Coordinates of C-alpha atoms in Angstrom, one line a residue:
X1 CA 36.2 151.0 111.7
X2 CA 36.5 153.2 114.8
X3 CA 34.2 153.8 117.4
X4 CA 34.9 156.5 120.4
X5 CA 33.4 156.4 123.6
X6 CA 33.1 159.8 125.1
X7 CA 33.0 159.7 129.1
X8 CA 35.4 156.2 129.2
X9 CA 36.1 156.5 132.9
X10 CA 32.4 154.9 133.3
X11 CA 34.8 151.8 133.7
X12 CA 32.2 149.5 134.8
X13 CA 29.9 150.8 131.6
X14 CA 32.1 151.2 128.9
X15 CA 33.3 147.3 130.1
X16 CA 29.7 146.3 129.0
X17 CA 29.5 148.2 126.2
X18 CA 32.8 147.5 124.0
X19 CA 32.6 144.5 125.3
X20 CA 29.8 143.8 123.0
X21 CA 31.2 145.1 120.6
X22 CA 34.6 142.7 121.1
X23 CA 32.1 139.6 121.6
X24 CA 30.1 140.8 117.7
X25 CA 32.5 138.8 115.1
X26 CA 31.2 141.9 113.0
X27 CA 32.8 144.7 115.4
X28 CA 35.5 142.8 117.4
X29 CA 38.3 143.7 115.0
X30 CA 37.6 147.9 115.7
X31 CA 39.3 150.2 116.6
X32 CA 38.5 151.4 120.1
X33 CA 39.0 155.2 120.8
X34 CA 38.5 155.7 124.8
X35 CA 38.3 159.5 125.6
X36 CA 38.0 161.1 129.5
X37 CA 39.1 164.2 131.3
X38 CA 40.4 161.9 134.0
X39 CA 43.9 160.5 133.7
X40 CA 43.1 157.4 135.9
X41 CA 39.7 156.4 135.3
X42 CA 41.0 156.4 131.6
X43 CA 43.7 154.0 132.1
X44 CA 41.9 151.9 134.5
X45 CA 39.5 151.3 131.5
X46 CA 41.9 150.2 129.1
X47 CA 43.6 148.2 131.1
X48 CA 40.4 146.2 132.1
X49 CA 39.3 146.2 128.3
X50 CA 42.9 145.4 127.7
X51 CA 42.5 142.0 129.8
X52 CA 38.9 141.7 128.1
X53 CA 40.3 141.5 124.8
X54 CA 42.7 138.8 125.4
X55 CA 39.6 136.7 127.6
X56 CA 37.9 137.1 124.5
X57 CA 40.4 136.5 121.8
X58 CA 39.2 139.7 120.0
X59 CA 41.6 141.3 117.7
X60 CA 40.5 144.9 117.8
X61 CA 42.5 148.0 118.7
X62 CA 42.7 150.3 121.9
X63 CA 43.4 153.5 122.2
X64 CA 43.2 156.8 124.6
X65 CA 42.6 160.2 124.6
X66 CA 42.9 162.6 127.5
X67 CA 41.1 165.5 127.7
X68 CA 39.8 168.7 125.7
X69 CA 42.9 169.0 123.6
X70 CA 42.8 165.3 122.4
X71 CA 39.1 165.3 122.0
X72 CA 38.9 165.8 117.8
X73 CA 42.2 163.3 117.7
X74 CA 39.4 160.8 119.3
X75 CA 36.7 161.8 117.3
X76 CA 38.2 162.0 113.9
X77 CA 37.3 159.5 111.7
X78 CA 35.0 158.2 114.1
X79 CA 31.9 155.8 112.4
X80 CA 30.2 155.7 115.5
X81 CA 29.9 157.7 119.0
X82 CA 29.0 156.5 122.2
X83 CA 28.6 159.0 125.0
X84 CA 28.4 158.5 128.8
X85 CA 30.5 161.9 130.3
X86 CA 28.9 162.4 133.6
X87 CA 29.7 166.2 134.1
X88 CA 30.2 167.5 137.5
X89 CA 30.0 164.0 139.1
X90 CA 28.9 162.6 142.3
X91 CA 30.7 165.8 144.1
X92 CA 30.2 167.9 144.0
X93 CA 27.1 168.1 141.6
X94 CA 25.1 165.9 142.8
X95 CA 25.6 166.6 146.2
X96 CA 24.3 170.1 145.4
X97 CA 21.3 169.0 143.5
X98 CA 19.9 167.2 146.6
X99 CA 21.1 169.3 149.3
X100 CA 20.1 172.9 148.2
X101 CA 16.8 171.8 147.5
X102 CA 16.4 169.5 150.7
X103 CA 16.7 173.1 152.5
X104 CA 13.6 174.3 150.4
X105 CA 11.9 171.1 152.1
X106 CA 12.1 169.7 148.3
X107 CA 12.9 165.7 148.4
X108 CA 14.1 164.0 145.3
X109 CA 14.7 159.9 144.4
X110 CA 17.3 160.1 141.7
X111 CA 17.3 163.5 140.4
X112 CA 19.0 162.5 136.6
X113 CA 15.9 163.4 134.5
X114 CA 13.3 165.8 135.7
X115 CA 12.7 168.1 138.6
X116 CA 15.1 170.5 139.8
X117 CA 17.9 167.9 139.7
X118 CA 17.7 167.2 136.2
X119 CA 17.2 170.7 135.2
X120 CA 20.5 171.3 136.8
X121 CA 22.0 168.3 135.5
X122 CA 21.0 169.5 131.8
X123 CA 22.0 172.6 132.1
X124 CA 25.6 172.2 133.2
X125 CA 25.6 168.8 130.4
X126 CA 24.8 170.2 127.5
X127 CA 27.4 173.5 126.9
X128 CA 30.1 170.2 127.2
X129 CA 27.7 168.1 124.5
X130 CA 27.7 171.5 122.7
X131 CA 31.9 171.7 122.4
X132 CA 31.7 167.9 121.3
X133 CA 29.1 168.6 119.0
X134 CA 31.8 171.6 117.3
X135 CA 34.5 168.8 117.1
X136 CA 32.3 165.9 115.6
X137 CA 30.8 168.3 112.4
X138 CA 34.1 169.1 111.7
X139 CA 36.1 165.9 112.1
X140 CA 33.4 163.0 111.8
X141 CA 30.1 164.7 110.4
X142 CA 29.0 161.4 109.6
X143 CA 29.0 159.4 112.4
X144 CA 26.2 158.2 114.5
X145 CA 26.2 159.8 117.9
X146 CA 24.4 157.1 120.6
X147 CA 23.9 159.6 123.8
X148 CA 23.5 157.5 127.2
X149 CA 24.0 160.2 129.3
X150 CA 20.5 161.6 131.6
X151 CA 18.3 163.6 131.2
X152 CA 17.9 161.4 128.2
X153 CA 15.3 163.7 127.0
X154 CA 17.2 166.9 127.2
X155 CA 20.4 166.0 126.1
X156 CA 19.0 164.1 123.1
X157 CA 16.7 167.0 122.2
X158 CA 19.1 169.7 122.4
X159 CA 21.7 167.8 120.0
X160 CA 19.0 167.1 118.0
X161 CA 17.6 170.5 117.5
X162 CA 20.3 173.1 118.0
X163 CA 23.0 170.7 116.0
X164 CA 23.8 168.9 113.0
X165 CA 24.9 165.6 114.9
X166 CA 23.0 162.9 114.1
X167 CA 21.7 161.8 117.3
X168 CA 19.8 158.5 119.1
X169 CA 19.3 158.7 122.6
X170 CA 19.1 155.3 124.1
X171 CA 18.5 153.7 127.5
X172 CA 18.2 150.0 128.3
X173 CA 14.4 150.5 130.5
X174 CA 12.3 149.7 127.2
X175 CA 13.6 146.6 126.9
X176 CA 13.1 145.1 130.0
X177 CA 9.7 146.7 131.2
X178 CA 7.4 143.9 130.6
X179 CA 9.8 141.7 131.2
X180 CA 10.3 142.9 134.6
X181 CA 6.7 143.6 135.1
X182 CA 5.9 139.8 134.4
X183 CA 8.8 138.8 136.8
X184 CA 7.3 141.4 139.7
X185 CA 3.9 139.8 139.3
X186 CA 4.8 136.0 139.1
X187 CA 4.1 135.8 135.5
X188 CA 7.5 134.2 134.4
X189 CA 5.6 131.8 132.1
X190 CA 4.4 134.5 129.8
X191 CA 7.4 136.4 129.1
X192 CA 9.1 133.9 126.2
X193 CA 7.3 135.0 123.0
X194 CA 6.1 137.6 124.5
X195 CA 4.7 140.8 122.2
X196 CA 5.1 144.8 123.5
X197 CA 4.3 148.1 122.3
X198 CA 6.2 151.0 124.2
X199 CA 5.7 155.0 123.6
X200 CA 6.1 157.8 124.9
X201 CA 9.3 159.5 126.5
X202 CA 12.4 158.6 128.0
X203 CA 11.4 157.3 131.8
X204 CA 7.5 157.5 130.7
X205 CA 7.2 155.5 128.5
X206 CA 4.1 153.8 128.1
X207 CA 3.8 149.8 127.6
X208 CA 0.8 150.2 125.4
X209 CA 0.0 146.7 124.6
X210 CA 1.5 143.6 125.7
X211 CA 0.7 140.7 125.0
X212 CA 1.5 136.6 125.1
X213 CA 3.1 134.8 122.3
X214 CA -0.5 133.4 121.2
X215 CA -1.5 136.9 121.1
X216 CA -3.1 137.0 123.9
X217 CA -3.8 140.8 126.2
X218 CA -2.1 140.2 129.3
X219 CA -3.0 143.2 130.5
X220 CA -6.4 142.1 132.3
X221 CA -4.0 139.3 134.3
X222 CA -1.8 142.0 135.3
X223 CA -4.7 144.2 136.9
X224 CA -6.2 140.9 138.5
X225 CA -2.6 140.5 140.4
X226 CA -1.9 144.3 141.5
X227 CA -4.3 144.7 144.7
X228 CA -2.0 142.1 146.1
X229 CA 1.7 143.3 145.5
X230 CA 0.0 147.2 146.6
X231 CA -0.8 145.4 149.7
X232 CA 2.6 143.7 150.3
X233 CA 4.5 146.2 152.4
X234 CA 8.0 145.0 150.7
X235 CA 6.8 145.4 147.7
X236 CA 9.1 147.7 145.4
X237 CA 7.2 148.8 142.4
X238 CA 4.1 150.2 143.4
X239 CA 4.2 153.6 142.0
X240 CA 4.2 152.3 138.7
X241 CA 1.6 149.6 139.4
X242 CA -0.8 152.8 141.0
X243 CA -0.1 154.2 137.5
X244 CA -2.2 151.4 135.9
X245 CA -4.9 152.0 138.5
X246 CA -4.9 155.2 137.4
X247 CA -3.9 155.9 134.4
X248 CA -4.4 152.7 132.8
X249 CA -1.3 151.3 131.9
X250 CA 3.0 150.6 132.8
X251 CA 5.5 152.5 131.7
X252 CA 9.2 152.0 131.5
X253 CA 11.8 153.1 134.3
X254 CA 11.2 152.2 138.1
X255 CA 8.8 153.4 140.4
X256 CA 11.8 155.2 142.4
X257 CA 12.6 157.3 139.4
X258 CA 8.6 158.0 138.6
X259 CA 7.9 159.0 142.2
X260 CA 9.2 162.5 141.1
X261 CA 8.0 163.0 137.7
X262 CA 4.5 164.2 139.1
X263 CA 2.8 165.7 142.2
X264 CA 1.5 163.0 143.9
X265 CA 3.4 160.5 146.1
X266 CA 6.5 163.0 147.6
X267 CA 4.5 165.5 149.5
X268 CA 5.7 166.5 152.6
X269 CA 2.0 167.1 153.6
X270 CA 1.3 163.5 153.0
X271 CA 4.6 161.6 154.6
X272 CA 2.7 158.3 154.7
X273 CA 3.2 158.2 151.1
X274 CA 6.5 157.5 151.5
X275 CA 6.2 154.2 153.5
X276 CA 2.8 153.3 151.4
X277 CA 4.6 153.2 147.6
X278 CA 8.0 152.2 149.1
X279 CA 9.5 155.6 147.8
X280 CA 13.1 155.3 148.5
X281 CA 14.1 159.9 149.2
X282 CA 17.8 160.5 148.7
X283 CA 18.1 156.9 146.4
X284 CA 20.7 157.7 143.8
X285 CA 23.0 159.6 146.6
X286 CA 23.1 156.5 148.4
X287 CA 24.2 154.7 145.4
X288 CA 27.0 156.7 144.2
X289 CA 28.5 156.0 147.7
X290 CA 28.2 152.5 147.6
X291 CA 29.6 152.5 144.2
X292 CA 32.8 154.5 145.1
X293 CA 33.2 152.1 148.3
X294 CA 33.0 149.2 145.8
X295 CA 34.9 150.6 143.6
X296 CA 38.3 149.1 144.2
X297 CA 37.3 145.5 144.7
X298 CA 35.1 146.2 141.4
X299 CA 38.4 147.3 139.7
X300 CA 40.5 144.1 141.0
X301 CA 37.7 142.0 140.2
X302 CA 37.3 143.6 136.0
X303 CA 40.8 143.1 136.0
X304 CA 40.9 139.1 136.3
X305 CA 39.0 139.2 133.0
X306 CA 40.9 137.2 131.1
X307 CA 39.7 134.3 134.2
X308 CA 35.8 135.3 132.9
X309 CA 33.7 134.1 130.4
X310 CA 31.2 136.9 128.6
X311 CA 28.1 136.9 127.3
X312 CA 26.8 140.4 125.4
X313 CA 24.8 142.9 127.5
X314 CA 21.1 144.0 126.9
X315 CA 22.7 147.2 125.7
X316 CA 21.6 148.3 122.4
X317 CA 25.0 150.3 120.9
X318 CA 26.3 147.3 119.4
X319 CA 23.1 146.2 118.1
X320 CA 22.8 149.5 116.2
X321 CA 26.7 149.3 115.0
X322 CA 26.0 145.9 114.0
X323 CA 22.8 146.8 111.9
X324 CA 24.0 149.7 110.4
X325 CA 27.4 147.9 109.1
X326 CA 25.5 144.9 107.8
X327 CA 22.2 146.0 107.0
X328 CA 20.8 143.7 109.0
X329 CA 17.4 145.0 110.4
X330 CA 17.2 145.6 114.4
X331 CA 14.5 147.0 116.2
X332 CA 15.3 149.4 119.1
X333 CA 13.5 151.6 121.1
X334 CA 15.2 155.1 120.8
X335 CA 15.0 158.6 122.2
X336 CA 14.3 160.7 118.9
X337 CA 12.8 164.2 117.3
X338 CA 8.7 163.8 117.3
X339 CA 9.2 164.9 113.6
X340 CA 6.3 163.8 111.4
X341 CA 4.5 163.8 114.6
X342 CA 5.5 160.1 115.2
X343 CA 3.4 160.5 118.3
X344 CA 0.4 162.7 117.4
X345 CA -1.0 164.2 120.3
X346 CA 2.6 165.4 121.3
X347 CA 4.8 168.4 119.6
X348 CA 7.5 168.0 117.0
X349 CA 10.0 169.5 119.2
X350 CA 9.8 167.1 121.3
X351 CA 12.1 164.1 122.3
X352 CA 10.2 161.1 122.4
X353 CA 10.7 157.4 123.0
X354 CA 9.3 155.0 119.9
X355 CA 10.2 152.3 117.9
X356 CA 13.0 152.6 115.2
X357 CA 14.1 150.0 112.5
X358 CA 17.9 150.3 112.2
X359 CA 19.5 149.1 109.1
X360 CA 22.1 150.5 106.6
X361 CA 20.5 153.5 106.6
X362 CA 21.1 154.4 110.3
X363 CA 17.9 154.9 112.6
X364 CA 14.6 155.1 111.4
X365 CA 12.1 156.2 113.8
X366 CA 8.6 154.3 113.5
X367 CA 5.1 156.0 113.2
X368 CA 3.2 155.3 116.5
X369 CA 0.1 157.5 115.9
X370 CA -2.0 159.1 119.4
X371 CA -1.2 158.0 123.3
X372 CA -3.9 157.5 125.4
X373 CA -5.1 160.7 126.1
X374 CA -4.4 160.2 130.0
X375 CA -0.8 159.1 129.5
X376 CA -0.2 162.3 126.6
X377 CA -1.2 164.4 129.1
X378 CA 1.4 163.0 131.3
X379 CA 3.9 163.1 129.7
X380 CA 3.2 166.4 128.8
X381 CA 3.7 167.8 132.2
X382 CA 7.6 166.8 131.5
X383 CA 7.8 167.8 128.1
X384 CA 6.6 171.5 129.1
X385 CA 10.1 171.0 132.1
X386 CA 11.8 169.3 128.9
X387 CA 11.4 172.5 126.4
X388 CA 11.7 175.1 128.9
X389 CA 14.8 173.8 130.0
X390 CA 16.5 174.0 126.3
X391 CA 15.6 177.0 125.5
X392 CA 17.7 178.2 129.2
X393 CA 20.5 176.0 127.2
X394 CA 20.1 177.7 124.4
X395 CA 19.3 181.4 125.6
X396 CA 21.5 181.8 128.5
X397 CA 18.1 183.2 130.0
X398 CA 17.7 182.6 133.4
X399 CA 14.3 183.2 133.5
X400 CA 13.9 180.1 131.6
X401 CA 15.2 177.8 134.1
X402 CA 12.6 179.6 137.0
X403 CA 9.8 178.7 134.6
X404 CA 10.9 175.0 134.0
X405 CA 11.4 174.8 137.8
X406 CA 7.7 176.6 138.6
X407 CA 6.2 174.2 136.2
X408 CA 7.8 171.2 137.5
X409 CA 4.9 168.7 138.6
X410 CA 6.6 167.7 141.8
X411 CA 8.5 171.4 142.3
X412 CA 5.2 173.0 141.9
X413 CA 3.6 171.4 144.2
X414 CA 5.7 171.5 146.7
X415 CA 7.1 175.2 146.8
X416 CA 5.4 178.7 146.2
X417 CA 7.1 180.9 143.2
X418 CA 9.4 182.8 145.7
X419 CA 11.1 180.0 147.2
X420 CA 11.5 178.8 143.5
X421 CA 13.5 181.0 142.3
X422 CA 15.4 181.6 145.3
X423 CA 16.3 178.0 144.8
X424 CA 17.1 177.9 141.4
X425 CA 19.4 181.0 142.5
X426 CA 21.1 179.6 144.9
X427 CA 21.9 176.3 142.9
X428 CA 23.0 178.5 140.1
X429 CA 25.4 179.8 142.6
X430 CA 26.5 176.5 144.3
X431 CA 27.5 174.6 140.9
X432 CA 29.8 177.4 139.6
X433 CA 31.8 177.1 136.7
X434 CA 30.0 173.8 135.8
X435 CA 26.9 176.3 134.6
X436 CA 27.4 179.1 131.7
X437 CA 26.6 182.6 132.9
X438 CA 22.8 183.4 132.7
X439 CA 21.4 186.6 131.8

């Protein structure tokens, strides 16, 4: 069996990943196709799966592929797909999606998934998922695509809609929400056995139910214990906690990444916000520089494998493989097509995060039936960013990317129309040739 793994300079990631697939007796004896666009990233990777393999004792294959014109080699024959390509990078992409818009007097956390910064980050993502897409129907129509790259939503959608790939978009926030949640609040003793329900959308996803393993709704505990941690200045999750005071319940990824989904705790009006919620401006920046400085004792470090023992990640890809291969239910939470209207008050088109059952059959997406009317609502303000977005993809109309910029909740209220566009312009303009031409 082979499984490619498309963006394999993510040295540190694709370690976790095919590692779990060398530690599954199932998957260990694979064939593992590593495909980049950078020559040294890619054989840093195989050399520190290389030294994996032997710590392990696994018996399965490696192999590289180096850019566009040994992409279908990579792909072909190809069971399963996992993605991670980062396009445009720390620089200078990134760069540019906090720095134009810090002009505008626009302030971002993370800027991977919504607001300008992830509109950006779509947009110049998915015309490379597009040529990927063109090489896997032709050489590996088949396989099961697994898309980790952000915005989870966008990316997801876009392959799901506009191409015949089959697609899962999956992130590792669902399943360690309450988990975490339980840990934040000095609940440890609940979390074995514990019971969770989690809907919604990638990054919003709500924790609709949680519960102890004698059934028991925690959620009335976790209210009694918020006023305290809100009122702990070091404490890091309070955006998320204000979202059960307000909205009535948790959702999935960090309070530094939900600071900017909506309008209401970055508002340069309002700077006390800031220091009230612990909102951490210019976060993900700061972390792609401590990565790169860490990168080299990281390397050296991987590279001793063979002096390590493993234990398999939290990640789900080798779950799924695993599953699918033995048709051995697993239960996942995945990024998928609202087909069916798996969620009911939110559209078809859109990508949302549910359930899904995996087995031989591949992914199979659970019916979850209405939100919360509140946290619909919520998430539709980032659908509406979400849709808009795709059809810029798919249109090359630049008129689309204004109007998922204007009706960006934190964008909007920040910035009149004017200075959105001219913002939007003049990011079009800084990234290049990493966007398509817009009409």
């Amino acid at each position: 069996m082979k499984i490619t793994f498309m963006g394999a300079g993510s040295t540190v990631f694709v370690r976790k990943v095919i590692g779990d697939c060398m530690l599954s007796s199932v998957l260990a004896d694979s064939t593992f196709a590593l495909y980049d666009i950078d020559p040294i990233r890619l054989q840093e990777s195989k050399e520190i799966l290389e030294a994996m393999k032997k710590a392990i004792g696994a018996d399965g294959k490696i192999e590289c592929y180096l850019g566009p014109e040994q992409r279908k080699d990579a792909l072909r024959g190809a069971s399963f797909i996992i993605n991670a390509i980062n396009v445009g990078l720390y620089e200078p992409c990134t760069v540019i999606d906090f720095e134009i818009p810090k002009k505008y007097g626009l302030r971002q956390t993370i800027a991977d998934t919504l607001g300008i910064g992830g509109i950006m980050r779509a947009l110049r993502t998915i015309p490379v998922l597009e040529d990927f897409a063109h090489d896997i129907e032709e050489v590996c129509p088949d396989a099961l695509f697994m898309n980790y790259t952000n915005p989870m939503a966008m990316v997801s959608g876009y392959l799901q809609r506009f191409t015949g790939v089959r697609t899962v978009g999956l992130c590792h926030s669902v399943q360690v929400c309450s988990k975490k949640l339980l840990q934040n609040l000095g609940l440890e003793e609940y979390i074995e056995g514990r019971r969770d329900l989690v809907a919604g959308i990638n990054h919003m996803a709500w924790l609709l139910e949680i519960r102890d393993k004698d059934g028991n709704d925690l959620y009335p505990l976790i209210r009694s214990r918020i006023p305290e941690k809100m009122a702990d200045p070091d404490f890091k999750d309070k955006v998320r906690l204000d979202y059960i005071n307000h909205f009535g319940y948790y959702c999935t990824e960090s309070s530094e990444h939900n600071a900017e989904y909506n309008p209401f705790y970055i508002k340069k009006n309002y700077p006390e916000l800031i220091d009230r919620y612990n909102i951490p401006l210019d976060e993900y920046p700061r972390r792609c520089v401590n990565q790169i400085e860490k990168w080299k004792a990281e390397y050296h470090d991987l590279l001793n494998a063979e002096n390590k023992e493993y234990v398999r990640s939290i990640e789900y890809a080798s779950r799924i493989i695993e599953a699918v291969v033995t048709n051995v239910p697993y239960e996942i939470g995945g990024n998928v097509l609202n087909t069916g209207h798996l969620i009911t008050n939110l559209p078809e088109e859109a990508c949302v995060e549910v359930p899904c059952l995996i087995n031989g059959m591949g992914v199979n997406p659970c019916f979850v039936g209405a939100l919360p009317v509140q946290c619909a609502a919520m998430n539709m303000t980032n659908i509406n960013v979400q849709l808009l977005t795709l059809e810029a993809a798919r249109t090359k109309k630049k008129e689309h990317i204004y109007q998922a910029a204007m009706l960006d909740p934190h964008t909007a209220a920040e910035l009149d129309i004017d200075s959105i566009k001219a913002m939007v312009d003049d990011l079009i303009e800084a990234h290049g040739d990493y966007l398509p031409r817009f009409q």
